[in-house]
Coordinates of C-alpha atoms and ligand atoms in Angstrom, one line a residue:
M165 CA 127.4 115.6 121.4
S166 CA 126.5 118.2 118.8
E167 CA 128.4 119.1 115.7
Q168 CA 127.8 122.0 113.3
A169 CA 128.2 121.7 109.6
N170 CA 127.4 123.9 106.6
V171 CA 126.5 122.5 103.2
D172 CA 124.6 123.6 100.1
V173 CA 122.1 120.7 100.2
V174 CA 120.8 118.2 102.8
V175 CA 119.2 115.1 101.3
V176 CA 117.0 113.0 103.5
G177 CA 117.0 109.4 102.5
A178 CA 119.5 107.2 100.5
G179 CA 117.0 105.3 98.3
F180 CA 116.9 105.6 94.6
A181 CA 115.9 109.3 94.7
G182 CA 118.5 110.3 97.3
L183 CA 121.3 108.5 95.6
Y184 CA 120.7 110.3 92.3
M185 CA 120.2 113.6 94.1
I186 CA 123.6 113.2 95.8
H187 CA 125.2 112.4 92.4
R188 CA 123.6 115.4 90.7
M189 CA 124.7 117.8 93.5
V190 CA 128.3 116.5 93.5
R191 CA 128.5 116.6 89.7
T192 CA 127.3 120.3 89.8
G193 CA 130.0 121.1 92.4
R194 CA 127.7 121.5 95.4
S195 CA 128.4 120.3 98.9
V196 CA 125.9 117.7 100.1
V197 CA 125.2 115.5 103.1
C198 CA 122.6 112.8 103.0
F199 CA 121.1 111.3 106.2
E200 CA 119.9 107.7 106.0
G201 CA 118.2 105.7 108.8
G202 CA 119.3 102.4 107.5
T203 CA 122.8 101.0 107.7
D204 CA 123.0 100.9 103.9
V205 CA 121.6 102.5 100.7
G206 CA 118.5 101.3 98.9
G207 CA 115.5 102.8 100.8
T208 CA 112.4 100.7 100.1
W209 CA 114.7 97.9 98.8
Y210 CA 116.7 98.0 102.0
W211 CA 113.8 97.7 104.4
N212 CA 111.4 95.4 102.6
R213 CA 113.4 92.1 102.9
Y214 CA 110.4 89.9 103.3
P215 CA 110.3 86.6 101.4
G216 CA 109.0 86.9 97.9
C217 CA 109.6 90.7 97.7
R218 CA 110.2 91.8 94.1
C219 CA 109.4 94.7 91.9
D220 CA 106.3 94.6 89.6
V221 CA 107.8 96.8 87.0
E222 CA 110.1 94.9 84.7
S223 CA 113.8 95.0 85.6
L224 CA 114.9 96.4 82.3
E225 CA 112.5 99.4 82.8
Y226 CA 113.1 99.7 86.6
S227 CA 116.7 101.1 86.1
Y228 CA 118.3 104.5 86.1
D229 CA 118.6 106.2 82.7
F230 CA 121.1 108.9 83.6
D231 CA 124.2 107.0 82.8
P232 CA 124.4 105.0 79.5
D233 CA 127.4 102.9 80.7
L234 CA 125.6 101.9 83.9
Q235 CA 122.5 101.1 81.8
Q236 CA 124.5 98.9 79.4
E237 CA 126.7 97.1 81.9
W238 CA 124.3 96.1 84.6
Q239 CA 122.8 92.7 84.0
W240 CA 119.4 91.8 85.4
T241 CA 118.7 88.1 85.8
E242 CA 114.9 87.9 86.0
K243 CA 112.0 89.6 84.2
Y244 CA 110.9 91.0 87.6
A245 CA 113.9 91.6 89.9
T246 CA 114.0 90.3 93.5
Q247 CA 114.6 92.6 96.4
P248 CA 118.2 91.3 96.9
E249 CA 119.0 92.0 93.3
I250 CA 117.6 95.5 93.3
L251 CA 119.4 96.2 96.6
R252 CA 122.7 95.0 94.9
Y253 CA 121.9 97.4 92.1
A254 CA 121.5 100.4 94.5
Q255 CA 124.8 99.4 96.3
H256 CA 126.5 99.2 92.9
V257 CA 125.3 102.7 92.0
A258 CA 126.5 104.0 95.4
D259 CA 129.9 102.5 94.9
R260 CA 130.3 103.2 91.2
F261 CA 129.5 107.0 91.6
E262 CA 131.3 107.2 94.9
L263 CA 128.3 108.4 96.8
R264 CA 128.8 106.7 100.2
P265 CA 131.2 109.4 101.6
H266 CA 128.3 111.8 101.4
I267 CA 125.9 109.6 103.3
R268 CA 125.6 109.4 107.1
F269 CA 124.1 106.0 107.8
S270 CA 122.0 104.9 110.8
T271 CA 121.0 108.5 111.3
R272 CA 117.5 110.0 111.0
V273 CA 116.7 113.6 110.6
T274 CA 114.3 114.6 113.4
S275 CA 113.7 118.2 112.5
A276 CA 114.3 120.9 109.8
A277 CA 113.6 124.5 110.6
F278 CA 113.9 127.5 108.2
D279 CA 115.7 130.5 109.5
E280 CA 114.4 133.6 107.9
A281 CA 117.3 135.8 108.9
D282 CA 119.9 133.9 106.9
Q283 CA 117.5 132.1 104.6
R284 CA 118.9 128.7 105.5
W285 CA 117.6 125.4 106.9
T286 CA 118.8 124.1 110.3
V287 CA 118.6 120.3 110.1
T288 CA 118.9 118.2 113.3
A289 CA 119.5 114.5 113.3
D290 CA 119.1 111.9 116.0
D291 CA 122.9 111.6 116.4
G292 CA 122.9 115.1 117.8
T293 CA 124.4 116.7 114.7
V294 CA 123.1 120.1 113.4
T295 CA 123.6 121.0 109.8
S296 CA 122.9 124.3 108.1
A297 CA 121.9 124.0 104.5
R298 CA 120.6 126.2 101.8
F299 CA 118.3 123.5 100.4
V300 CA 116.6 120.5 101.8
V301 CA 115.5 117.7 99.5
M302 CA 113.1 115.2 101.1
A303 CA 113.9 111.9 99.3
T304 CA 112.0 110.0 101.9
G305 CA 110.0 107.7 99.7
C306 CA 106.2 107.3 99.3
L307 CA 105.9 103.9 101.1
S308 CA 108.4 104.0 103.9
S309 CA 106.5 104.7 107.1
A310 CA 105.3 101.3 108.2
N311 CA 101.8 101.0 109.4
M312 CA 101.7 98.8 112.6
P313 CA 98.0 98.7 113.6
E314 CA 97.3 99.2 117.3
I315 CA 95.7 95.8 117.9
E316 CA 95.2 95.0 121.6
G317 CA 97.9 92.9 123.1
R318 CA 100.2 93.3 120.0
D319 CA 103.3 93.8 122.1
S320 CA 102.6 90.8 124.3
F321 CA 103.3 88.3 121.6
Q322 CA 106.0 85.9 122.7
G323 CA 107.0 84.5 119.3
T324 CA 108.7 86.3 116.4
L325 CA 106.9 89.4 115.2
A326 CA 107.9 91.5 112.2
H327 CA 106.5 94.0 109.7
T328 CA 107.2 93.3 106.0
G329 CA 108.4 96.9 105.6
R330 CA 110.8 96.7 108.5
Y331 CA 111.9 93.1 108.0
P332 CA 114.9 91.8 110.0
K333 CA 118.1 91.6 108.1
E334 CA 118.9 88.2 109.4
G335 CA 115.6 86.8 108.1
I336 CA 113.1 84.6 109.9
E337 CA 113.1 80.8 109.9
F338 CA 109.7 79.4 109.0
T339 CA 110.6 75.7 108.6
G340 CA 108.0 73.6 110.4
K341 CA 106.7 76.7 112.3
R342 CA 103.1 77.9 112.8
V343 CA 103.1 81.2 111.0
G344 CA 100.4 83.9 110.8
I345 CA 100.3 86.8 108.4
I346 CA 98.0 89.8 108.7
G347 CA 97.3 91.7 105.4
T348 CA 96.7 90.7 101.8
G349 CA 98.0 93.8 99.9
S350 CA 101.0 93.6 97.5
S351 CA 103.4 92.7 100.3
G352 CA 101.3 89.9 101.8
I353 CA 100.4 88.5 98.4
Q354 CA 104.1 88.2 97.5
A355 CA 105.1 86.8 100.9
I356 CA 102.3 84.2 101.3
P357 CA 103.3 81.7 98.5
V358 CA 106.9 81.8 99.6
I359 CA 106.3 81.4 103.3
A360 CA 103.9 78.5 102.6
R361 CA 106.6 76.5 101.0
T362 CA 108.5 75.9 104.2
A363 CA 106.1 76.8 107.1
G364 CA 104.6 74.0 109.1
H365 CA 101.3 75.8 108.8
L366 CA 100.4 79.3 107.4
T367 CA 97.3 81.1 108.6
V368 CA 96.4 84.1 106.5
F369 CA 94.3 86.8 108.3
Q370 CA 92.4 88.6 105.5
R371 CA 90.3 91.7 106.0
T372 CA 89.6 92.5 102.4
A373 CA 90.0 90.2 99.4
Q374 CA 92.2 91.6 96.6
F375 CA 92.3 91.5 92.9
T376 CA 95.7 90.2 91.8
I377 CA 97.1 89.3 88.4
P378 CA 99.8 86.7 87.6
A379 CA 103.2 88.2 87.1
R380 CA 104.5 85.4 84.8
N381 CA 108.0 86.0 86.1
G382 CA 110.9 84.1 84.8
P383 CA 114.6 84.3 83.9
L384 CA 115.4 87.2 81.6
D385 CA 116.1 86.0 78.1
P386 CA 119.6 87.3 77.2
A387 CA 118.5 88.0 73.6
E388 CA 115.7 90.2 74.9
Q389 CA 118.0 92.0 77.3
A390 CA 120.5 92.6 74.4
E391 CA 117.7 93.9 72.2
V392 CA 116.3 96.3 74.8
K393 CA 119.8 97.6 75.6
A394 CA 120.4 98.2 71.9
N395 CA 117.3 100.4 71.8
Y396 CA 117.3 101.9 75.3
A397 CA 117.0 105.5 74.2
E398 CA 113.9 104.9 72.1
I399 CA 112.3 102.6 74.7
V400 CA 112.9 105.1 77.6
A401 CA 111.5 107.9 75.5
A402 CA 108.4 105.9 74.6
N403 CA 107.9 104.8 78.2
K404 CA 107.9 108.5 79.2
R405 CA 104.9 109.0 77.0
M406 CA 103.1 106.1 78.7
F407 CA 100.5 106.9 81.5
G408 CA 102.6 105.1 84.1
A409 CA 106.1 105.6 82.5
F410 CA 106.6 102.0 81.7
G411 CA 105.5 99.2 79.4
S412 CA 105.7 100.8 75.9
R413 CA 107.1 97.6 74.5
H414 CA 103.9 95.7 75.4
R415 CA 101.4 98.4 74.3
R416 CA 98.3 97.1 72.6
P417 CA 95.7 99.1 70.6
V418 CA 93.5 101.0 73.0
R419 CA 89.8 100.2 72.9
V420 CA 86.5 100.8 74.7
A421 CA 85.3 97.8 76.7
L422 CA 81.6 98.7 76.6
E423 CA 81.8 99.0 72.8
T424 CA 83.6 95.7 72.3
D425 CA 81.8 92.5 71.4
P426 CA 81.7 90.3 74.6
E427 CA 83.5 87.4 72.9
E428 CA 86.2 89.7 71.6
F429 CA 86.5 91.3 75.1
R430 CA 87.0 87.9 76.6
R431 CA 89.7 87.0 74.1
E432 CA 91.6 90.1 74.8
M433 CA 91.4 89.6 78.6
E434 CA 92.6 86.0 78.2
L435 CA 95.6 87.3 76.3
L436 CA 96.3 89.9 78.9
W437 CA 95.9 87.3 81.7
E438 CA 98.3 84.9 80.0
R439 CA 100.8 87.7 79.5
G440 CA 100.4 88.9 83.1
G441 CA 101.7 92.0 84.8
S442 CA 100.7 95.5 85.6
L443 CA 99.3 96.5 82.2
F444 CA 96.3 94.2 82.6
L445 CA 93.9 97.1 82.8
S446 CA 95.4 99.4 80.2
T447 CA 94.0 98.1 76.9
F448 CA 90.4 99.2 77.5
R449 CA 90.4 102.9 78.4
D450 CA 87.0 102.9 80.1
L451 CA 87.9 100.4 82.8
M452 CA 89.2 103.0 85.2
R453 CA 86.5 105.5 84.3
D454 CA 83.3 103.7 84.1
P455 CA 82.2 101.3 86.9
A456 CA 80.1 99.2 84.4
A457 CA 83.1 98.6 82.2
N458 CA 85.3 97.9 85.2
Q459 CA 82.9 95.2 86.4
L460 CA 83.5 93.3 83.1
A461 CA 87.2 93.0 84.0
A462 CA 86.5 92.4 87.7
E463 CA 84.2 89.5 86.8
F464 CA 86.8 88.0 84.5
V465 CA 89.2 87.9 87.4
R466 CA 86.6 86.6 89.9
E467 CA 86.0 83.7 87.5
K468 CA 89.8 82.9 87.4
I469 CA 89.8 82.8 91.2
R470 CA 86.9 80.3 91.3
Q471 CA 88.6 78.2 88.6
T472 CA 92.0 78.1 90.6
V473 CA 91.0 77.7 94.2
R474 CA 89.7 74.1 94.8
D475 CA 87.8 74.6 98.0
P476 CA 84.6 76.6 97.1
E477 CA 84.3 78.3 100.6
T478 CA 88.0 79.5 100.4
A479 CA 87.4 80.6 96.8
R480 CA 84.3 82.6 98.0
K481 CA 86.3 84.3 100.7
L482 CA 89.2 85.2 98.3
T483 CA 86.8 86.7 95.7
P484 CA 86.8 90.5 95.9
D485 CA 83.8 92.6 95.5
G486 CA 84.0 96.1 94.2
L487 CA 86.1 97.6 91.4
I488 CA 89.3 96.2 90.1
G489 CA 92.4 98.4 90.1
C490 CA 90.8 101.0 92.3
K491 CA 93.0 99.9 95.1
R492 CA 96.6 99.3 93.7
L493 CA 96.4 96.2 91.5
V494 CA 98.5 93.4 92.9
I495 CA 100.8 91.3 90.7
D496 CA 101.5 87.8 92.1
T497 CA 103.2 84.5 91.6
D498 CA 101.1 81.4 92.6
Y499 CA 99.0 83.4 95.1
F500 CA 95.6 81.7 94.6
E501 CA 97.2 78.3 93.9
T502 CA 98.8 78.5 97.4
Y503 CA 95.4 78.1 99.0
N504 CA 95.2 74.6 97.5
R505 CA 98.1 73.5 99.8
P506 CA 97.1 71.5 102.9
N507 CA 99.3 73.6 105.1
V508 CA 97.6 77.0 104.4
S509 CA 94.3 78.3 105.8
L510 CA 92.5 81.5 105.3
V511 CA 90.7 83.3 108.1
D512 CA 88.3 86.0 107.1
V513 CA 88.6 88.8 109.7
S514 CA 86.3 91.2 107.9
A515 CA 83.1 90.5 109.9
K516 CA 82.4 91.5 113.4
G517 CA 82.2 88.1 115.0
T518 CA 85.4 86.9 113.3
S519 CA 87.6 90.0 113.3
I520 CA 90.9 90.1 115.2
T521 CA 90.0 90.8 118.8
R522 CA 93.4 90.8 120.2
I523 CA 96.9 89.4 120.0
T524 CA 97.9 87.1 122.8
P525 CA 101.3 85.9 124.0
T526 CA 100.8 82.7 121.9
G527 CA 98.7 83.8 118.9
V528 CA 95.8 85.7 117.4
Q529 CA 92.3 85.7 118.9
C530 CA 89.5 86.1 116.3
G531 CA 86.0 86.0 118.0
D532 CA 85.8 82.7 119.8
E533 CA 88.7 81.2 117.9
H534 CA 92.4 81.3 119.0
H535 CA 95.1 80.7 116.4
E536 CA 98.3 79.4 118.0
L537 CA 101.4 80.8 116.3
D538 CA 105.2 80.8 116.5
V539 CA 105.7 83.7 114.0
L540 CA 103.4 86.6 113.2
I541 CA 104.0 88.8 110.2
F542 CA 102.3 92.2 109.7
A543 CA 101.9 92.9 106.0
T544 CA 99.8 95.9 106.9
G545 CA 101.2 98.5 104.6
F546 CA 102.3 102.1 105.1
D547 CA 101.2 105.6 106.1
A548 CA 101.7 106.4 102.4
M549 CA 103.0 109.6 100.8
T550 CA 102.8 111.9 103.8
G551 CA 103.9 109.5 106.6
S552 CA 107.6 109.8 106.1
L553 CA 107.5 113.5 105.4
L554 CA 105.6 114.3 108.6
R555 CA 107.8 112.1 110.7
V556 CA 110.3 114.9 110.4
D557 CA 109.3 118.1 112.3
I558 CA 109.5 120.5 109.4
V559 CA 109.1 124.1 110.4
G560 CA 108.9 126.8 107.7
R561 CA 108.6 130.5 107.5
G562 CA 106.9 132.2 110.4
G563 CA 107.3 129.1 112.6
Q564 CA 104.5 127.2 110.7
R565 CA 104.8 123.4 110.9
L566 CA 104.2 121.3 107.8
A567 CA 102.1 119.0 109.9
D568 CA 99.7 121.9 110.6
V569 CA 99.7 123.2 107.1
W570 CA 98.8 119.6 105.9
D571 CA 96.3 119.1 108.7
G572 CA 93.5 118.7 106.1
G573 CA 95.6 116.8 103.7
P574 CA 98.8 117.5 101.7
V575 CA 98.9 120.6 99.5
T576 CA 101.8 121.2 97.1
Y577 CA 102.7 122.8 93.9
L578 CA 103.7 120.1 91.3
G579 CA 104.3 117.7 94.3
L580 CA 107.7 119.5 94.5
G581 CA 107.2 122.6 96.7
V582 CA 105.0 123.8 99.5
H583 CA 104.0 127.4 100.2
G584 CA 105.7 128.6 103.4
F585 CA 108.7 126.3 103.0
P586 CA 111.2 128.0 100.8
N587 CA 114.1 125.9 99.3
L588 CA 112.5 122.7 100.5
F589 CA 111.8 120.1 97.8
T590 CA 109.9 116.9 98.0
V591 CA 110.9 114.1 95.6
T592 CA 107.8 112.3 94.3
G593 CA 105.7 114.2 96.8
P594 CA 101.9 114.2 97.0
G595 CA 100.4 115.9 93.9
S596 CA 103.0 114.3 91.6
P597 CA 102.5 111.0 89.7
S598 CA 104.8 109.2 92.2
V599 CA 103.2 105.8 93.1
L600 CA 101.2 105.8 89.9
A601 CA 104.2 105.8 87.7
N602 CA 107.5 103.9 87.4
M603 CA 109.2 105.2 90.5
I604 CA 112.7 105.3 89.1
V605 CA 111.6 107.3 86.1
G606 CA 109.6 109.6 88.4
T607 CA 112.5 110.2 90.8
E608 CA 114.9 110.9 88.0
Q609 CA 112.6 113.5 86.5
H610 CA 112.2 115.2 89.9
V611 CA 115.9 115.1 90.7
E612 CA 116.8 116.6 87.4
W613 CA 114.1 119.3 87.7
I614 CA 115.3 120.2 91.2
S615 CA 118.9 120.3 90.2
D616 CA 118.2 122.5 87.1
C617 CA 116.1 124.7 89.3
I618 CA 119.0 125.2 91.8
D619 CA 121.3 126.0 88.8
H620 CA 118.8 128.6 87.6
L621 CA 118.6 130.2 91.1
D622 CA 122.4 130.4 91.3
A623 CA 122.9 131.6 87.7
N624 CA 120.4 134.5 88.3
G625 CA 121.4 135.4 91.8
Y626 CA 118.3 134.2 93.6
R627 CA 118.6 132.9 97.2
T628 CA 115.2 131.3 97.6
I629 CA 112.3 129.7 95.7
E630 CA 108.9 129.2 97.2
A631 CA 105.6 127.9 95.8
Q632 CA 103.0 130.7 95.7
P633 CA 99.7 130.1 97.5
E634 CA 97.5 130.5 94.4
S635 CA 99.6 128.0 92.4
V636 CA 99.3 125.5 95.2
Q637 CA 95.5 126.0 95.3
R638 CA 95.2 125.6 91.6
W639 CA 97.4 122.5 91.6
V640 CA 95.5 120.8 94.3
E641 CA 92.2 121.5 92.3
H642 CA 93.9 120.1 89.2
V643 CA 95.0 116.9 90.9
N644 CA 91.5 116.4 92.3
S645 CA 89.7 117.2 89.0
V646 CA 91.9 114.7 87.1
A647 CA 91.2 112.0 89.7
D648 CA 87.5 112.8 89.8
Q649 CA 87.2 111.7 86.1
T650 CA 88.2 108.2 87.2
I651 CA 87.0 105.6 89.7
F652 CA 90.2 106.0 91.8
P653 CA 88.9 108.3 94.6
T654 CA 85.8 106.1 95.2
C655 CA 87.6 103.3 97.1
N656 CA 89.0 103.0 100.6
S657 CA 92.6 102.7 99.4
W658 CA 95.9 104.0 100.8
Y659 CA 95.9 106.4 97.8
V660 CA 93.2 108.4 99.7
G661 CA 94.8 107.7 103.1
A662 CA 91.8 105.4 104.1
N663 CA 94.1 102.7 105.7
I664 CA 95.3 105.1 108.5
P665 CA 92.7 105.9 111.1
G666 CA 92.1 109.7 111.2
K667 CA 94.1 110.5 108.1
P668 CA 92.3 113.2 106.0
R669 CA 90.7 111.7 102.9
V670 CA 92.5 113.2 99.9
F671 CA 93.5 111.5 96.7
M672 CA 97.3 112.1 96.9
P673 CA 99.0 111.1 93.6
L674 CA 98.4 112.8 90.3
L675 CA 97.2 110.6 87.4
G676 CA 99.2 110.7 84.2
F677 CA 102.9 111.0 83.9
P678 CA 103.4 112.6 80.4
A679 CA 101.1 115.5 80.9
Y680 CA 102.7 116.1 84.3
V681 CA 106.2 116.2 82.9
D682 CA 105.1 118.6 80.2
R683 CA 103.7 120.9 82.9
C684 CA 107.0 120.7 84.9
N685 CA 109.0 121.6 81.8
E686 CA 106.7 124.5 81.0
V687 CA 107.0 125.9 84.5
A688 CA 110.8 125.7 84.3
A689 CA 110.8 127.2 80.8
N690 CA 108.7 130.1 82.0
A691 CA 111.2 131.1 84.7
Y692 CA 109.6 128.9 87.3
E693 CA 106.1 130.4 87.0
G694 CA 104.0 129.8 90.1
F695 CA 107.0 130.0 92.4
A696 CA 108.3 133.2 94.0
L697 CA 112.0 133.6 93.4
A698 CA 113.7 136.0 95.7
Ligands
N01_988 O1 100.1 97.4 102.0 P1 98.5 97.6 101.7 P2 101.2 96.6 101.2 N1 93.6 94.2 110.6 O2 98.1 98.8 102.4 C1 95.5 94.8 105.9 C2 103.7 98.9 97.2 N2 104.3 97.5 97.1 O3 102.5 96.7 102.0 O4 92.5 96.1 102.7 C3 93.6 93.4 109.5 O5 98.3 97.5 100.2 C4 94.8 95.6 104.8 O6 93.4 95.2 104.8 P3 92.3 96.2 104.2 C5 102.4 98.9 96.3 O7 102.2 100.2 95.8 C6 104.7 97.2 95.8 O8 100.8 95.2 100.9 O9 92.7 97.6 104.7 N3 94.1 93.7 108.3 C7 95.5 95.0 103.6 O10 95.1 93.8 103.2 C8 101.4 98.5 97.4 O11 100.1 98.9 97.1 C9 105.2 95.9 95.7 O12 91.0 95.7 104.7 C10 94.7 94.9 108.2 C11 97.0 95.0 104.1 O13 96.9 94.9 105.5 C12 101.9 99.3 98.6 O14 103.3 99.1 98.5 C13 105.3 95.0 96.7 C14 94.8 95.8 109.3 C15 97.8 96.2 103.7 O15 97.9 96.3 102.3 C16 101.5 98.8 99.9 O16 101.4 97.4 99.9 C17 104.9 95.5 98.0 C18 94.2 95.4 110.5 N4 94.2 96.2 111.5 C19 104.4 96.7 98.1 N5 95.5 96.9 108.9 C20 105.6 95.5 94.3 O17 106.2 96.3 93.6 C21 95.8 96.7 107.6 N6 95.4 95.5 107.2 C22 105.3 94.2 93.8

């Protein structure tokens, strides 16, 4: 059955970006409908229900800033919030600001096409509804299109099979079971210690060893929470001047590793290791720019692994080569310690003879060895940044498809707009700091910029806004040139799309939140320069 509706704005996705977008549109008197594939709000925090899932930005900083009462009243319980707690926060925001009536749950947008005659988008959803909208805001998230590798026999597995990013709501019982997990990125490294506590036996299939830093999580000290809340405005402002838009409270004097006395370097790294968390690489400014400096930090962590893991052969397999932080740095709780448990074994599947050859009805075959399993978890990541955008068939001016325009990799202006796709905005799109900054701060900045932009169009009688081709080209060159001054583009990470076979190799996020925000503000102040307003 098809249904026709007319609105000002269609929002795709009811995660943190979508929720705030709805709120802004309602507050500025616009009609809005949001389509959400899940049965509830929360996005990432709705789908990633795997054991151990939590955020690695501190709770007090991973919160909306747009409403002072919300900020003051919500109480976080741990330094790093668990997935259920963050989901409750998203649900609370949806209820508090009465956003649910604008959301159509269990409904996915399948296509969006721009009609040049009436300058509107026609948005089709999988429930058969067709919506006409002036603006489309893609709030689809950067890590929401799960990557299920095509391993032979995958669908023949007779036990329980799940992906961490599409984890079943009812959970999975591990007690006494033979459990296997493929993948040792952030998701796998969070899940492994928790699953190991109850599983009969846990087998970890590791293709690449990872650098990971202890989180040092714990209950949130009420005095600390009160102090932060008393100074929220200053802390948020200071965070926005930080490279990743978080952590200003823990800032230490910035130094150069290669110019620091080795003993002093070690003392500082010990301090950072004991403190834990994502700012581990931020004290020495050459670590992410100079491979020689990076190796000093990498070797420090390798030593920690060798000291922690008792079995030397397991320690050797867990010790990563390469550069630290070049793939997303992982933050863990008891990860390396878990390999000292008798019920955990590590299978190195990186080499030809031992790689995963196929999945069988009863387990995983690696070379000559078969691992019998009752449960198999895929912690194999996402088609990052572009996957969830290209899942929707987006057709712009002249019938051009976004998938074709991005055939050689994503090209945007400010990570917000694409030439040929008027009035379509991407929240934390490729070419914006997105995954390299505190996601809530980044989404708020984008939503406010988009909302102000729509106000500007209306106030000045414009119907459309569209990124100009030369500004897109210059922006893509800018994103690359910033990345090329660092080690980031040199690794086979999901930042460059290397985890998805056939995906064009492009460094997708922009490094550095503060300079980016300054540029966005400048563009807006100069009547949206680089965009064509018609
Ligand atoms: O995914 P990943 P993730 N056979 O892509 C392996 C955010 N996040 O879900 O490295 C065997 O990092 C793959 O191996 P390799 C965060 O930004 C944040 O863990 O390609 N193995 C790798 O080990 C993070 O970076 C939080 O050789 C295969 C793993 O699967 C991002 O999400 C928590 C394979 C995938 O690692 C993604 O993290 C969770 C195959 N065919 C996630 N295919 C926090 O805030 C893939 N792998 C804490």
